Structures are given as structure tokens and as C-alpha cells.
Amino acid sequence: ILNVEQSPQSLHVQEGDSTNFTCSFPSSNFYALHWYRWETAKSPEALFVMTLNGDEKKKGRISATLNTKEGYSYLYIKGSQPEDSATYLCASLTGNQFYFGTGTSLTVIP
Amino acid sequence: DTAVSQTPKYLVTQMGNDKSIKCEQNLGHDTMYWYKQDSKKFLKIMFSYNNKELIINETVPNRFSPKSPDKAHLNLHINSLELGDSAVYFCASSPIAGNEQYFGPGTRLTVT
């Protein structure tokens, strides 16, 4: 079983602040890195799928980068809003198996 | 229209029973998955199907068996339920293996 780790485990920020969190994963046999947004009482929703070293993806105020050589990805949120409050999950597709991290719980305080 | 649906949403049953959870996707995707969310909120993949063929089989007890009558459905059948099977089970689909996944609403299974 491979370890996909996310940090921090939880985070509280003020509305308007920018923030970022980390996903680390084993770099061997890497195929893809997924980011999902998971709101309470809902299902995970896909944000990004990245495969190439140096990939950068952006969706509105949220962006992500990928370093496959050292095995990490960053998720950035610019100008956090209360509606950004959710758990952010990353998942590594390694070989033919998905491994999810335990998530970073973000709370944006109005 | 719900893209990925699961039934039932809640399932309460006794130890030793056999139960099934159904999953349907209307997205035309080729790959479907089953995940178990454990007590620590951790998502663990159980199975995935690609065009009705099992392509991932994580080390789950053989009391769990996926059944796919067609590309749009992947049902989860559980025999001889145990207390430790209590969890939320999520179904998901993706256009092809490795692409972004679309999750169902989850089924909360409680074994008493």
C-alpha cells in the first residue's frame, strides 16, 4: 500500500486570504495526480487531473502544480471565500491503482 | 438528471445478512469504481470495472463481489455482513481509466 499524504490536516483562514496545501506521493510508477473538492454531505467533485512533471492547472481562483520527480503537488486558492470551505482530496494513480490522501479540511471564516 | 446514482442511500441490516448496493451512471463512461470510506474518512478503492472487465481488485474480503450487468451499472454485493463492514460506500465513474472521476452520493451501510 502506497502512502499519499496531505498537509496540513486542517486549516482555518480569513475570507480574502490566499492559501495552499500539499499532497505528497511516491514518485515511482506514477501515472496521474487528481485533486477533488469534497463539501460536507456531498460527493467529491473533480478539480484537476495532472500527469506531466511541471503541469500547472487553473480553474478560477484555484490552481495546482505537479512535481513528479520529487512526488508532490500544491493546491493554491487565491482570495479564499466562505464557499471554498470543504475538504480537498488528492489521489495518486500509481500503476493501475488509485490511492487517496486523507484530505485537507479548509474553513474560510467570513 | 443525476449523473451517478446509488441505491439505497441508507442501509441498515443485521450481521450475517447478504445485501447489494446498486450504482448506475448515465454519462456513457467506460470505467466504474467502488470505494469504501472508513471511520477516519479515508477513501479506499475496492474495485474498478472497465467495459465489464475487472481491472483493479484491491485486497478486499471475497465476501464483496462487484457485478456489472452492463457498462452503465456496477453493483456491489456483500455476503455474510460483519460489523466492520459498516461504512459509507461510494460509486464513481470516469470516461476512461485514469481520467477524472464522477462520484455518486454514497450509501451509508450500518451493520448491527
mmCIF file of C-alpha atoms in Angstrom:
data_model
loop_
_atom_site.group_PDB
_atom_site.id
_atom_site.type_symbol
_atom_site.label_atom_id
_atom_site.label_comp_id
_atom_site.label_asym_id
_atom_site.label_seq_id
_atom_site.Cartn_x
_atom_site.Cartn_y
_atom_site.Cartn_z
ATOM 1 C CA ILE A 1 0.000 0.000 0.000
ATOM 2 C CA LEU A 2 1.394 3.353 -1.060
ATOM 3 C CA ASN A 3 1.213 6.422 1.170
ATOM 4 C CA VAL A 4 -0.354 9.579 -0.184
ATOM 5 C CA GLU A 5 -0.052 12.256 2.430
ATOM 6 C CA GLN A 6 -1.679 15.645 2.643
ATOM 7 C CA SER A 7 -0.795 18.581 4.850
ATOM 8 C CA PRO A 8 -2.000 20.339 6.768
ATOM 9 C CA GLN A 9 -4.818 18.136 8.007
ATOM 10 C CA SER A 10 -6.995 21.200 8.632
ATOM 11 C CA LEU A 11 -6.754 24.884 8.007
ATOM 12 C CA HIS A 12 -8.721 27.971 9.041
ATOM 13 C CA VAL A 13 -8.246 31.176 7.040
ATOM 14 C CA GLN A 14 -9.931 34.548 6.905
ATOM 15 C CA GLU A 15 -12.038 35.490 3.901
ATOM 16 C CA GLY A 16 -9.793 37.105 1.310
ATOM 17 C CA ASP A 17 -6.629 35.288 2.375
ATOM 18 C CA SER A 18 -4.763 33.130 -0.076
ATOM 19 C CA THR A 19 -3.753 29.664 0.990
ATOM 20 C CA ASN A 20 -2.098 26.496 -0.220
ATOM 21 C CA PHE A 21 -1.736 22.882 0.790
ATOM 22 C CA THR A 22 0.414 19.952 -0.146
ATOM 23 C CA CYS A 23 -0.044 16.437 -1.451
ATOM 24 C CA SER A 24 2.947 14.105 -1.425
ATOM 25 C CA PHE A 25 3.009 10.757 -3.184
ATOM 26 C CA PRO A 26 5.504 8.063 -4.193
ATOM 27 C CA SER A 27 7.112 9.073 -7.482
ATOM 28 C CA SER A 28 7.752 5.554 -8.803
ATOM 29 C CA ASN A 29 5.249 4.104 -11.321
ATOM 30 C CA PHE A 30 3.387 7.398 -11.278
ATOM 31 C CA TYR A 31 0.641 7.913 -13.840
ATOM 32 C CA ALA A 32 -1.618 10.771 -12.703
ATOM 33 C CA LEU A 33 -2.469 13.038 -9.788
ATOM 34 C CA HIS A 34 -6.068 14.040 -9.117
ATOM 35 C CA TRP A 35 -7.443 16.813 -6.910
ATOM 36 C CA TYR A 36 -11.027 16.676 -5.638
ATOM 37 C CA ARG A 37 -13.145 19.079 -3.647
ATOM 38 C CA TRP A 38 -15.460 17.453 -1.094
ATOM 39 C CA GLU A 39 -18.137 19.504 0.603
ATOM 40 C CA THR A 40 -19.894 18.213 3.692
ATOM 41 C CA ALA A 41 -22.881 15.985 2.881
ATOM 42 C CA LYS A 42 -21.953 15.916 -0.799
ATOM 43 C CA SER A 43 -19.757 13.770 -3.029
ATOM 44 C CA PRO A 44 -16.205 14.525 -4.136
ATOM 45 C CA GLU A 45 -16.014 16.695 -7.254
ATOM 46 C CA ALA A 46 -13.016 16.674 -9.573
ATOM 47 C CA LEU A 47 -10.890 19.791 -9.755
ATOM 48 C CA PHE A 48 -7.793 18.775 -11.710
ATOM 49 C CA VAL A 49 -6.094 15.805 -13.303
ATOM 50 C CA MET A 50 -2.374 16.250 -13.923
ATOM 51 C CA THR A 51 0.051 13.818 -15.474
ATOM 52 C CA LEU A 52 3.219 15.595 -16.573
ATOM 53 C CA ASN A 53 6.035 16.922 -14.442
ATOM 54 C CA GLY A 54 5.680 20.692 -14.273
ATOM 55 C CA ASP A 55 1.959 20.631 -15.082
ATOM 56 C CA GLU A 56 0.051 23.645 -13.866
ATOM 57 C CA LYS A 57 -3.742 23.787 -13.949
ATOM 58 C CA LYS A 58 -6.079 26.628 -13.068
ATOM 59 C CA LYS A 59 -9.822 26.913 -12.514
ATOM 60 C CA GLY A 60 -10.955 30.338 -11.395
ATOM 61 C CA ARG A 61 -9.190 31.189 -8.138
ATOM 62 C CA ILE A 62 -7.891 27.654 -7.663
ATOM 63 C CA SER A 63 -4.698 26.373 -9.221
ATOM 64 C CA ALA A 64 -2.406 23.380 -8.838
ATOM 65 C CA THR A 65 1.130 22.384 -9.703
ATOM 66 C CA LEU A 66 2.784 18.995 -10.060
ATOM 67 C CA ASN A 67 6.327 17.763 -9.450
ATOM 68 C CA THR A 68 6.510 14.087 -10.348
ATOM 69 C CA LYS A 69 10.260 13.769 -9.788
ATOM 70 C CA GLU A 70 10.063 14.663 -6.117
ATOM 71 C CA GLY A 71 6.498 13.441 -5.652
ATOM 72 C CA TYR A 72 4.443 16.436 -4.602
ATOM 73 C CA SER A 73 1.612 18.662 -5.757
ATOM 74 C CA TYR A 74 0.450 22.004 -4.413
ATOM 75 C CA LEU A 75 -3.091 23.339 -4.487
ATOM 76 C CA TYR A 76 -3.466 27.115 -4.246
ATOM 77 C CA ILE A 77 -6.593 29.129 -3.502
ATOM 78 C CA LYS A 78 -6.385 32.851 -4.122
ATOM 79 C CA GLY A 79 -8.663 35.205 -2.193
ATOM 80 C CA SER A 80 -10.484 32.486 -0.234
ATOM 81 C CA GLN A 81 -14.252 32.758 0.022
ATOM 82 C CA PRO A 82 -16.603 31.057 2.520
ATOM 83 C CA GLU A 83 -17.896 28.836 -0.297
ATOM 84 C CA ASP A 84 -14.388 27.416 -0.650
ATOM 85 C CA SER A 85 -14.845 25.690 2.707
ATOM 86 C CA ALA A 86 -14.526 21.967 2.007
ATOM 87 C CA THR A 87 -12.135 19.058 2.243
ATOM 88 C CA TYR A 88 -9.615 18.919 -0.580
ATOM 89 C CA LEU A 89 -8.513 15.415 -1.531
ATOM 90 C CA CYS A 90 -5.662 14.339 -3.715
ATOM 91 C CA ALA A 91 -5.320 10.906 -5.277
ATOM 92 C CA SER A 92 -2.358 9.320 -6.962
ATOM 93 C CA LEU A 93 -2.836 6.871 -9.809
ATOM 94 C CA THR A 94 0.169 4.610 -9.491
ATOM 95 C CA GLY A 95 0.406 1.612 -11.749
ATOM 96 C CA ASN A 96 -3.268 0.822 -12.158
ATOM 97 C CA GLN A 97 -4.406 1.672 -8.638
ATOM 98 C CA PHE A 98 -5.732 4.855 -7.057
ATOM 99 C CA TYR A 99 -4.520 5.924 -3.625
ATOM 100 C CA PHE A 100 -6.313 8.773 -1.897
ATOM 101 C CA GLY A 101 -4.880 11.063 0.751
ATOM 102 C CA THR A 102 -6.853 11.817 3.905
ATOM 103 C CA GLY A 103 -7.587 15.356 2.773
ATOM 104 C CA THR A 104 -7.077 18.907 3.970
ATOM 105 C CA SER A 105 -10.131 20.420 5.627
ATOM 106 C CA LEU A 106 -10.382 24.112 4.794
ATOM 107 C CA THR A 107 -12.622 26.519 6.698
ATOM 108 C CA VAL A 108 -12.892 30.068 5.432
ATOM 109 C CA ILE A 109 -14.074 32.461 8.113
ATOM 110 C CA PRO A 110 -16.228 35.379 6.878
ATOM 111 C CA ASP B 1 -30.643 14.101 -14.218
ATOM 112 C CA THR B 2 -28.289 12.511 -11.732
ATOM 113 C CA ALA B 3 -25.046 11.515 -13.427
ATOM 114 C CA VAL B 4 -24.034 8.776 -10.969
ATOM 115 C CA SER B 5 -26.747 7.375 -8.731
ATOM 116 C CA GLN B 6 -26.650 4.852 -5.917
ATOM 117 C CA THR B 7 -29.438 2.965 -4.205
ATOM 118 C CA PRO B 8 -30.198 2.747 -1.412
ATOM 119 C CA LYS B 9 -28.863 5.879 0.259
ATOM 120 C CA TYR B 10 -29.091 4.257 3.686
ATOM 121 C CA LEU B 11 -28.980 0.566 4.518
ATOM 122 C CA VAL B 12 -29.346 -0.880 7.994
ATOM 123 C CA THR B 13 -29.037 -4.627 8.320
ATOM 124 C CA GLN B 14 -28.005 -7.359 10.721
ATOM 125 C CA MET B 15 -24.800 -9.332 10.843
ATOM 126 C CA GLY B 16 -24.773 -12.354 8.608
ATOM 127 C CA ASN B 17 -27.178 -10.959 6.030
ATOM 128 C CA ASP B 18 -26.439 -10.597 2.318
ATOM 129 C CA LYS B 19 -27.087 -7.219 0.713
ATOM 130 C CA SER B 20 -26.493 -5.356 -2.549
ATOM 131 C CA ILE B 21 -25.881 -1.717 -3.363
ATOM 132 C CA LYS B 22 -26.694 -0.571 -6.877
ATOM 133 C CA CYS B 23 -24.834 2.013 -8.928
ATOM 134 C CA GLU B 24 -25.816 3.476 -12.276
ATOM 135 C CA GLN B 25 -24.146 6.130 -14.428
ATOM 136 C CA ASN B 26 -25.749 7.862 -17.423
ATOM 137 C CA LEU B 27 -22.551 9.529 -18.626
ATOM 138 C CA GLY B 28 -21.522 6.867 -21.097
ATOM 139 C CA HIS B 29 -18.310 6.280 -19.167
ATOM 140 C CA ASP B 30 -16.216 3.170 -19.686
ATOM 141 C CA THR B 31 -14.855 2.759 -16.161
ATOM 142 C CA MET B 32 -16.668 2.470 -12.828
ATOM 143 C CA TYR B 33 -15.308 2.188 -9.287
ATOM 144 C CA TRP B 34 -16.352 1.268 -5.769
ATOM 145 C CA TYR B 35 -14.778 2.957 -2.744
ATOM 146 C CA LYS B 36 -15.166 2.401 0.989
ATOM 147 C CA GLN B 37 -14.871 5.414 3.284
ATOM 148 C CA ASP B 38 -13.589 4.188 6.591
ATOM 149 C CA SER B 39 -14.113 5.613 10.070
ATOM 150 C CA LYS B 40 -11.248 8.054 9.556
ATOM 151 C CA LYS B 41 -12.926 9.465 6.423
ATOM 152 C CA PHE B 42 -10.302 7.756 4.269
ATOM 153 C CA LEU B 43 -11.361 6.650 0.760
ATOM 154 C CA LYS B 44 -10.068 3.216 -0.202
ATOM 155 C CA ILE B 45 -10.627 1.772 -3.629
ATOM 156 C CA MET B 46 -12.276 -1.630 -3.674
ATOM 157 C CA PHE B 47 -12.931 -2.420 -7.323
ATOM 158 C CA SER B 48 -12.998 -0.899 -10.748
ATOM 159 C CA TYR B 49 -14.565 -2.190 -13.959
ATOM 160 C CA ASN B 50 -13.640 -1.224 -17.494
ATOM 161 C CA ASN B 51 -16.082 -2.379 -20.155
ATOM 162 C CA LYS B 52 -17.366 -5.093 -17.822
ATOM 163 C CA GLU B 53 -13.927 -6.432 -17.058
ATOM 164 C CA LEU B 54 -12.365 -6.157 -13.626
ATOM 165 C CA ILE B 55 -9.146 -4.202 -13.903
ATOM 166 C CA ILE B 56 -8.412 -3.443 -10.255
ATOM 167 C CA ASN B 57 -9.185 -5.732 -7.379
ATOM 168 C CA GLU B 58 -7.847 -4.320 -4.128
ATOM 169 C CA THR B 59 -7.318 -6.794 -1.301
ATOM 170 C CA VAL B 60 -10.875 -6.843 -0.060
ATOM 171 C CA PRO B 61 -12.578 -9.858 1.504
ATOM 172 C CA ASN B 62 -14.121 -12.201 -1.024
ATOM 173 C CA ARG B 63 -17.474 -11.601 0.690
ATOM 174 C CA PHE B 64 -17.542 -8.494 -1.506
ATOM 175 C CA SER B 65 -18.247 -9.052 -5.173
ATOM 176 C CA PRO B 66 -18.848 -6.492 -7.912
ATOM 177 C CA LYS B 67 -21.416 -7.319 -10.555
ATOM 178 C CA SER B 68 -21.748 -5.399 -13.804
ATOM 179 C CA PRO B 69 -24.769 -6.358 -15.931
ATOM 180 C CA ASP B 70 -23.822 -3.677 -18.474
ATOM 181 C CA LYS B 71 -21.470 -0.718 -18.930
ATOM 182 C CA ALA B 72 -23.793 1.665 -17.102
ATOM 183 C CA HIS B 73 -24.122 -0.391 -13.924
ATOM 184 C CA LEU B 74 -21.724 -1.667 -11.288
ATOM 185 C CA ASN B 75 -23.442 -3.219 -8.299
ATOM 186 C CA LEU B 76 -21.746 -4.225 -5.069
ATOM 187 C CA HIS B 77 -22.877 -7.437 -3.430
ATOM 188 C CA ILE B 78 -21.830 -8.255 0.111
ATOM 189 C CA ASN B 79 -22.260 -11.696 1.680
ATOM 190 C CA SER B 80 -22.324 -12.516 5.393
ATOM 191 C CA LEU B 81 -22.150 -8.924 6.561
ATOM 192 C CA GLU B 82 -19.928 -8.119 9.534
ATOM 193 C CA LEU B 83 -19.896 -5.206 11.959
ATOM 194 C CA GLY B 84 -16.687 -3.927 10.379
ATOM 195 C CA ASP B 85 -18.424 -3.521 7.051
ATOM 196 C CA SER B 86 -20.277 -0.502 8.423
ATOM 197 C CA ALA B 87 -19.113 2.453 6.359
ATOM 198 C CA VAL B 88 -20.095 4.785 3.557
ATOM 199 C CA TYR B 89 -19.635 3.225 0.124
ATOM 200 C CA PHE B 90 -19.124 5.449 -2.903
ATOM 201 C CA CYS B 91 -19.521 4.531 -6.520
ATOM 202 C CA ALA B 92 -17.718 6.562 -9.205
ATOM 203 C CA SER B 93 -17.227 6.539 -12.950
ATOM 204 C CA SER B 94 -14.723 8.027 -15.379
ATOM 205 C CA PRO B 95 -14.612 8.293 -19.187
ATOM 206 C CA ILE B 96 -11.577 6.001 -19.282
ATOM 207 C CA ALA B 97 -9.353 4.638 -16.532
ATOM 208 C CA GLY B 98 -7.218 7.418 -15.093
ATOM 209 C CA ASN B 99 -9.475 10.317 -16.042
ATOM 210 C CA GLU B 100 -11.335 12.442 -13.514
ATOM 211 C CA GLN B 101 -13.946 10.544 -11.584
ATOM 212 C CA TYR B 102 -17.578 11.429 -11.016
ATOM 213 C CA PHE B 103 -18.840 10.221 -7.661
ATOM 214 C CA GLY B 104 -22.254 9.044 -6.593
ATOM 215 C CA PRO B 105 -23.919 10.356 -3.422
ATOM 216 C CA GLY B 106 -22.763 7.441 -1.282
ATOM 217 C CA THR B 107 -24.560 4.673 0.571
ATOM 218 C CA ARG B 108 -24.293 4.567 4.345
ATOM 219 C CA LEU B 109 -24.272 0.932 5.434
ATOM 220 C CA THR B 110 -24.847 0.133 9.096
ATOM 221 C CA VAL B 111 -24.468 -3.437 10.279
ATOM 222 C CA THR B 112 -25.969 -4.193 13.699
#
